[in-house]
Coordinates of N, CA, C and O in Angstrom, one line a residue:
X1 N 22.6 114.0 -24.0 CA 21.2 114.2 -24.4 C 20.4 113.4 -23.3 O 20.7 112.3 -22.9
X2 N 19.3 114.1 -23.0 CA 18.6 113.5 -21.8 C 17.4 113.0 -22.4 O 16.5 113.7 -22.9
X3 N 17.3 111.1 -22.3 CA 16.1 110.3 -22.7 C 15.4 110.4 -21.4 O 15.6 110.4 -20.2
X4 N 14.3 110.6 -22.4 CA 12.7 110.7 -21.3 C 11.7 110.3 -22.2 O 11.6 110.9 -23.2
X5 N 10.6 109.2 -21.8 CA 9.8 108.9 -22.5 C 8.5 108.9 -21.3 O 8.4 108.5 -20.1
X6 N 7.2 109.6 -22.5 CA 5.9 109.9 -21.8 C 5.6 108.6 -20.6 O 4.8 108.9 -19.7
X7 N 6.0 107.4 -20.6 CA 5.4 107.0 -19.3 C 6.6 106.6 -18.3 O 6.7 105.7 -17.5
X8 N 7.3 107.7 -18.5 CA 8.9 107.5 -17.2 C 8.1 108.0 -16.2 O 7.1 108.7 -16.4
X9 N 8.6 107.6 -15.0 CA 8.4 107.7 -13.4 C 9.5 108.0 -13.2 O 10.3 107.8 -14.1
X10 N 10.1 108.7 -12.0 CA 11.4 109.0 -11.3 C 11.4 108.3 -10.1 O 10.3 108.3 -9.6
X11 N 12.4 107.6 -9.4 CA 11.7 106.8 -8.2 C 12.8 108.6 -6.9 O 13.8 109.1 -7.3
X12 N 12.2 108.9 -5.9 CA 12.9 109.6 -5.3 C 13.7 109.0 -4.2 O 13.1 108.7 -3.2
X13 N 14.7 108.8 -4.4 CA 15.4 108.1 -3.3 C 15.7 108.7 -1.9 O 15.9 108.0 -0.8
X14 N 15.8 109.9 -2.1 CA 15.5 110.9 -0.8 C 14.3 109.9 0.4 O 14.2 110.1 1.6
X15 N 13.6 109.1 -0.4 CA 12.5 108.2 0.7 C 13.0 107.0 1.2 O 12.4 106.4 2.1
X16 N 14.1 106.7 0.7 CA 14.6 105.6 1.2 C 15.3 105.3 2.8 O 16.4 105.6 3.2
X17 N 14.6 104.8 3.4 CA 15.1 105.2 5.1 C 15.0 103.9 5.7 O 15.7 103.9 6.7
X18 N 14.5 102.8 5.6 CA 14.6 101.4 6.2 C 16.0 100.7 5.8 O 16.5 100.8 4.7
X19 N 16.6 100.2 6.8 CA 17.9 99.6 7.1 C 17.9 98.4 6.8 O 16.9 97.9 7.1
X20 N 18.9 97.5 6.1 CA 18.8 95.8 6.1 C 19.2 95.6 7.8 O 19.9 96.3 8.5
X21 N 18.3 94.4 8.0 CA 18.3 93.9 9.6 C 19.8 93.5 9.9 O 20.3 93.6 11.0
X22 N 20.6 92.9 8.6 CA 22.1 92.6 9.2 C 22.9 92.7 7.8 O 22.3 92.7 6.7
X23 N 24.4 92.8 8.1 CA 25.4 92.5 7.2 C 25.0 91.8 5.6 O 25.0 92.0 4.4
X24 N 24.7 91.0 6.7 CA 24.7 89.3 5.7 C 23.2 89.7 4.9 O 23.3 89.4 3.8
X25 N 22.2 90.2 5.2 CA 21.2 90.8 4.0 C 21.6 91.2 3.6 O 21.7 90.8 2.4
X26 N 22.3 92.2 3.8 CA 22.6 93.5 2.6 C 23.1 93.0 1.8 O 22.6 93.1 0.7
X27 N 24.5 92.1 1.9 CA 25.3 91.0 1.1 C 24.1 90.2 0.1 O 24.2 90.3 -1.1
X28 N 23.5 89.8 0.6 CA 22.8 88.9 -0.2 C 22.2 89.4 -0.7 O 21.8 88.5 -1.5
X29 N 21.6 90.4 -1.0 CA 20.7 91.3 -1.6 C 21.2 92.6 -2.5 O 20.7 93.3 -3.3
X30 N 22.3 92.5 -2.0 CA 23.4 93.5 -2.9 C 24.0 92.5 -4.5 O 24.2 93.0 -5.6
X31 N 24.1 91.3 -4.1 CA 25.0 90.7 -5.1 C 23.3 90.6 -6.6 O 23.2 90.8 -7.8
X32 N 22.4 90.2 -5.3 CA 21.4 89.8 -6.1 C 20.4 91.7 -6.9 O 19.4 91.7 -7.6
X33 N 21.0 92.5 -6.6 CA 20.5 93.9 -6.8 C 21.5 94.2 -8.3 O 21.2 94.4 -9.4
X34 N 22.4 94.2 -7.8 CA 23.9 94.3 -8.7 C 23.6 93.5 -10.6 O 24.0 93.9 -11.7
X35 N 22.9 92.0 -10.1 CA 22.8 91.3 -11.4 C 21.4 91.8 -11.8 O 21.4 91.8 -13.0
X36 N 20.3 92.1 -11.4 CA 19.1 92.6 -11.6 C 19.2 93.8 -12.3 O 18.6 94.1 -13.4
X37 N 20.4 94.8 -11.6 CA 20.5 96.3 -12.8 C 20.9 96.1 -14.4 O 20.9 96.8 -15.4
X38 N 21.4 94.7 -14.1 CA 22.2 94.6 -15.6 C 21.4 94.4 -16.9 O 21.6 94.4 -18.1
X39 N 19.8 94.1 -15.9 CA 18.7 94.1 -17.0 C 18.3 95.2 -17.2 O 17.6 95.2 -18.3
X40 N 18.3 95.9 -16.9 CA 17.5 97.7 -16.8 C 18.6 98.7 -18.0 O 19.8 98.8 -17.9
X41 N 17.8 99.2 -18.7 CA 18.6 100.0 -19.8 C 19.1 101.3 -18.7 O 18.3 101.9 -17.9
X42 N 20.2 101.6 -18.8 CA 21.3 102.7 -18.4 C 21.2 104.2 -19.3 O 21.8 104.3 -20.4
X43 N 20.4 105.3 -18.9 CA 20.2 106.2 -19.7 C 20.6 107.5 -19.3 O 21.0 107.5 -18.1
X44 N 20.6 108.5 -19.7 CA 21.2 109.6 -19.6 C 22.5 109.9 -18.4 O 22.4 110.0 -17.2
X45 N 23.4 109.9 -19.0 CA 24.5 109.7 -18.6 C 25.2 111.1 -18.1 O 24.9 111.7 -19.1
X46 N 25.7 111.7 -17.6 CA 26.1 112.7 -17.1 C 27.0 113.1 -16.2 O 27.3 112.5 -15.2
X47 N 27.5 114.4 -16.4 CA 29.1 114.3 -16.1 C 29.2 115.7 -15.0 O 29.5 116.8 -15.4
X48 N 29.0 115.3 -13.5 CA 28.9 116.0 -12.6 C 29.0 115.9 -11.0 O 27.9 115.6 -10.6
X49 N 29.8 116.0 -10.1 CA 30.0 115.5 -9.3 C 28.9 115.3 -8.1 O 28.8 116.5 -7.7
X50 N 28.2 114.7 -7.5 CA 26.8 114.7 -6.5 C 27.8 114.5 -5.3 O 28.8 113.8 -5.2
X51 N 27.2 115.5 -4.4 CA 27.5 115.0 -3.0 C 26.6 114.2 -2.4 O 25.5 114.7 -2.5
X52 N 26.6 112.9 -1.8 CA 26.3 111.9 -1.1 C 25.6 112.8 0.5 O 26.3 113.4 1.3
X53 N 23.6 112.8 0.8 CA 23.2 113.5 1.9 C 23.3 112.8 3.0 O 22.8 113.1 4.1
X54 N 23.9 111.9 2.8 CA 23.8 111.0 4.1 C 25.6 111.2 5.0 O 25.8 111.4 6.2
X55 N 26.6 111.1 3.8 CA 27.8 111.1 4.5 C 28.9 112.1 4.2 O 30.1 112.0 4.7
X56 N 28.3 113.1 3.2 CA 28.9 114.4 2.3 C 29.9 113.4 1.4 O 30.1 113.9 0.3
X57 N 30.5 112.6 1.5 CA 31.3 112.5 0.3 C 31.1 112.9 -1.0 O 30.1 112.8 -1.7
X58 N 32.2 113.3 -1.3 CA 32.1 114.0 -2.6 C 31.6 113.3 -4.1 O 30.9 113.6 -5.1
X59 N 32.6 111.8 -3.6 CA 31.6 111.2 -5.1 C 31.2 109.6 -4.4 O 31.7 108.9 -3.5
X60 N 29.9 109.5 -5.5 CA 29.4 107.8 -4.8 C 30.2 106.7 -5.2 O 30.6 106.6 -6.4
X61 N 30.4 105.7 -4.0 CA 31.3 104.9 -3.9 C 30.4 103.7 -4.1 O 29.2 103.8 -3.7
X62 N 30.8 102.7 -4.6 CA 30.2 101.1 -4.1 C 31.3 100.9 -3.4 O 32.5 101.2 -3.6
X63 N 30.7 100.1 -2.3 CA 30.7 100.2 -1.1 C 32.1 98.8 -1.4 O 33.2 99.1 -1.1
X64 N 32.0 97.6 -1.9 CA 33.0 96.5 -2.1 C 33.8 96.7 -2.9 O 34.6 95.8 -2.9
X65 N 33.9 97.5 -3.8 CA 35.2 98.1 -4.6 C 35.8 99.5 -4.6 O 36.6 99.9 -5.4
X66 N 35.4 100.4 -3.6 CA 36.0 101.3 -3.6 C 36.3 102.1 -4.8 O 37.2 102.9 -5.0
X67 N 34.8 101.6 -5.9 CA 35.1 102.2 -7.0 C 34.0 103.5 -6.9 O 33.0 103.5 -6.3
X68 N 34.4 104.4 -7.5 CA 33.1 105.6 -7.8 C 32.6 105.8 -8.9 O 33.1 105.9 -9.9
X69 N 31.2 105.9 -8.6 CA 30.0 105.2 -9.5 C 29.8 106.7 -10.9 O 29.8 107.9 -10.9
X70 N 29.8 106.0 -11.5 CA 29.4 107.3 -12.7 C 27.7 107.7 -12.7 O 26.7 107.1 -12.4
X71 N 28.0 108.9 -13.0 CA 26.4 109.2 -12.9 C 25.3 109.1 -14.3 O 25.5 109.8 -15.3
X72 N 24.5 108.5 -14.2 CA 23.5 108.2 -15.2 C 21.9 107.7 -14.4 O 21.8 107.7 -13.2
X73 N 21.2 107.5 -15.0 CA 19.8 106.6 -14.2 C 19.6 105.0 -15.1 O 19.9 104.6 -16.2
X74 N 19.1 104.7 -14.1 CA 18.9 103.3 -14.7 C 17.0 103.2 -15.4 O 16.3 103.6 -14.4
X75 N 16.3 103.0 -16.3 CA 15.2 102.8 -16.7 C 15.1 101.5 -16.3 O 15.9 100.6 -16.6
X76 N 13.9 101.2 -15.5 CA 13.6 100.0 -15.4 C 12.0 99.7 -15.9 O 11.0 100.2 -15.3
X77 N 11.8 98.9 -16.7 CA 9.9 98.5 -17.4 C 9.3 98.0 -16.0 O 9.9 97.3 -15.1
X78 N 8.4 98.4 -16.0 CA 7.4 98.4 -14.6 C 5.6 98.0 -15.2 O 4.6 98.4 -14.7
X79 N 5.6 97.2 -16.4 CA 4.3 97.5 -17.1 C 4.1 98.5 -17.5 O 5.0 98.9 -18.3
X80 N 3.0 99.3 -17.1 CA 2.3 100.5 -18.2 C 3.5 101.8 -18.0 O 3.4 102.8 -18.7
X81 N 4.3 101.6 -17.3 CA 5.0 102.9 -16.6 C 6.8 101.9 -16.6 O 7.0 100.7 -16.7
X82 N 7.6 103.2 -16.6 CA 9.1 102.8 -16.4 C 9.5 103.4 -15.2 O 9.1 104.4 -14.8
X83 N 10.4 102.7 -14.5 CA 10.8 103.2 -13.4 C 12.2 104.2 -13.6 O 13.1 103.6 -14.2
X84 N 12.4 105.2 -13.2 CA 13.9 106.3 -13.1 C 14.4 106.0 -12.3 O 14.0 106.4 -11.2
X85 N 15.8 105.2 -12.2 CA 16.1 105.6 -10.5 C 18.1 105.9 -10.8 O 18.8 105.3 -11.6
X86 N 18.3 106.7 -10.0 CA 19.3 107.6 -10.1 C 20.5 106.5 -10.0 O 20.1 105.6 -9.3
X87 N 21.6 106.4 -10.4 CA 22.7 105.4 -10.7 C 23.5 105.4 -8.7 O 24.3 104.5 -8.2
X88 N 22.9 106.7 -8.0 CA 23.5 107.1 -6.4 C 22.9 105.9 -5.7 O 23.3 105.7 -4.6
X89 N 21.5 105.1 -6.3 CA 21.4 104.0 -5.5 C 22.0 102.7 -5.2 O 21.5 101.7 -4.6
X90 N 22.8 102.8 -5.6 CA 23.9 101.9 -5.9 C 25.1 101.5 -4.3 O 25.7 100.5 -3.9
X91 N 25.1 103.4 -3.6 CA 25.5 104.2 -3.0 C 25.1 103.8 -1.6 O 25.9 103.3 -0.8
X92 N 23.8 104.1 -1.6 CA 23.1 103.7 -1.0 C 22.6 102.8 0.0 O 22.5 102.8 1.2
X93 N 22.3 101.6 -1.2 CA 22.2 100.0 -0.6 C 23.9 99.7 -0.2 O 24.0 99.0 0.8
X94 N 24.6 99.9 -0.6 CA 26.0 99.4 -0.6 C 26.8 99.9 0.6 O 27.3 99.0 1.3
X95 N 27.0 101.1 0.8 CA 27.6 102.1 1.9 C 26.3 102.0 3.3 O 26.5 101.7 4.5
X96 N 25.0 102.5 2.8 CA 24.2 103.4 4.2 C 23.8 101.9 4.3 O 23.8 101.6 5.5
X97 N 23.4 101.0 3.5 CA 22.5 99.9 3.7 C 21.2 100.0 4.1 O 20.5 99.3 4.9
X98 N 20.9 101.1 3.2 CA 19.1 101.4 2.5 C 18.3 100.5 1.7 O 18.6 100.2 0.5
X99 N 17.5 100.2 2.1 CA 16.7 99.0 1.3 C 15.8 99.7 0.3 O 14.9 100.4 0.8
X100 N 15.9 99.5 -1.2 CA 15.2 100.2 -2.4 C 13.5 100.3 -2.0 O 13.0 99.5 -1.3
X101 N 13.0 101.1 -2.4 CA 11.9 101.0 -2.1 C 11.2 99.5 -2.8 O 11.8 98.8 -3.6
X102 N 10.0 99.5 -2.5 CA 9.0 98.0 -3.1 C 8.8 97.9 -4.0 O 8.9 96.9 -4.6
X103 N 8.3 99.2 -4.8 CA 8.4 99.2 -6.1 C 9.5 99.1 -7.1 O 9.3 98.7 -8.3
X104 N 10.7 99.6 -6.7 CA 11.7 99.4 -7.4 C 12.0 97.7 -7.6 O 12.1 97.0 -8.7
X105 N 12.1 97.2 -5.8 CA 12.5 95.7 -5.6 C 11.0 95.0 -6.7 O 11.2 93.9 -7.2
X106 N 10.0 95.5 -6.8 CA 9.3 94.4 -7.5 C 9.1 94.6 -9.0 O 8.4 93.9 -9.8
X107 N 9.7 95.7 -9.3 CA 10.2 96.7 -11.3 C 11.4 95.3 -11.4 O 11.4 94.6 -12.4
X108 N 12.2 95.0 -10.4 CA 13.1 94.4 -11.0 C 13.5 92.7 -11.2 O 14.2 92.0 -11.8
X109 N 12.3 92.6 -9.9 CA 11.9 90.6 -10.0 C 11.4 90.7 -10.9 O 11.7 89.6 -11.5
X110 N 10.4 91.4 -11.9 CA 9.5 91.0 -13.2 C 10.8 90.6 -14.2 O 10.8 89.8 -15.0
X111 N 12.1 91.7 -13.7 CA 12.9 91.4 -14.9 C 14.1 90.5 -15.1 O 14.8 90.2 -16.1
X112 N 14.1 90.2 -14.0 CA 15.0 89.4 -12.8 C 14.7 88.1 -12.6 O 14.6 87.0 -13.2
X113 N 14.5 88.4 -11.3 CA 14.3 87.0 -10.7 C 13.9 87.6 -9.0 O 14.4 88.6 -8.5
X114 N 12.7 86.4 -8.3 CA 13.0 87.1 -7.4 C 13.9 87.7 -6.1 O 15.0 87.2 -6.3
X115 N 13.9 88.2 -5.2 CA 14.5 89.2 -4.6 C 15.0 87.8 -3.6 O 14.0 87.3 -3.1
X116 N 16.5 87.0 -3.1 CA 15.9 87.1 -1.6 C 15.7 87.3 -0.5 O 15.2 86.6 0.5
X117 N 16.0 88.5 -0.7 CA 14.9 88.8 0.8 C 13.7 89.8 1.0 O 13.8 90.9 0.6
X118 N 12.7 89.4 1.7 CA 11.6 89.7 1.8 C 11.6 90.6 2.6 O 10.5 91.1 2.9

């Protein structure tokens, strides 16, 4: 069943194109991304394979366990509005080393803590 409430946002990750400057960000920013999702409710869950447009793989991987990610979106509270963003960003930051967009990174210091890096 697919939850959707009147003030959901979808974040499009298809926009996501800025690179971490090194390794060691993404590292640091990945561990601190990873404990920030654990605040964001996990919703519609679904059972379908996505190919990855960056590298065709067939299913998304995190990138330090070699595990493949199930597909759902994460809701994240953003004030008056919720953020959508697809469970493939995980994929993303982890493997291509895409940096979330600002809005996502600042949906999840309200719930979090902040980000470090700037």
């Amino acid at each position: 069943m697919i939850s959707r409430n009147p003030n959901d946002r979808k974040v499009n990750l298809d926009l996501m194109n800025n690179e971490f400057k090194s390794n060691s960000d993404k590292e640091i920013f990945l561990k601190w991304f990873l404990s920030a999702l654990e605040k964001a409710e996990i919703v519609n869950k679904r059972r379908h394979i996505a190919i990855c447009p960056i590298c065709d793989e067939e299913n998304f991987l995190l990138l330090e366990e070699k595990k493949v990610i199930a597909k759902y979106e994460y809701r994240i509270p953003n004030g008056e509005t919720n953020l959508i963003v697809d469970s493939s960003i995980l994929h993303l930051v982890s493997v291509h080393a895409l940096v979330p967009d600002d809005l996502v990174i600042s949906a999840l210091e309200k719930i979090y803590c902040k980000s470090p890096i700037s």
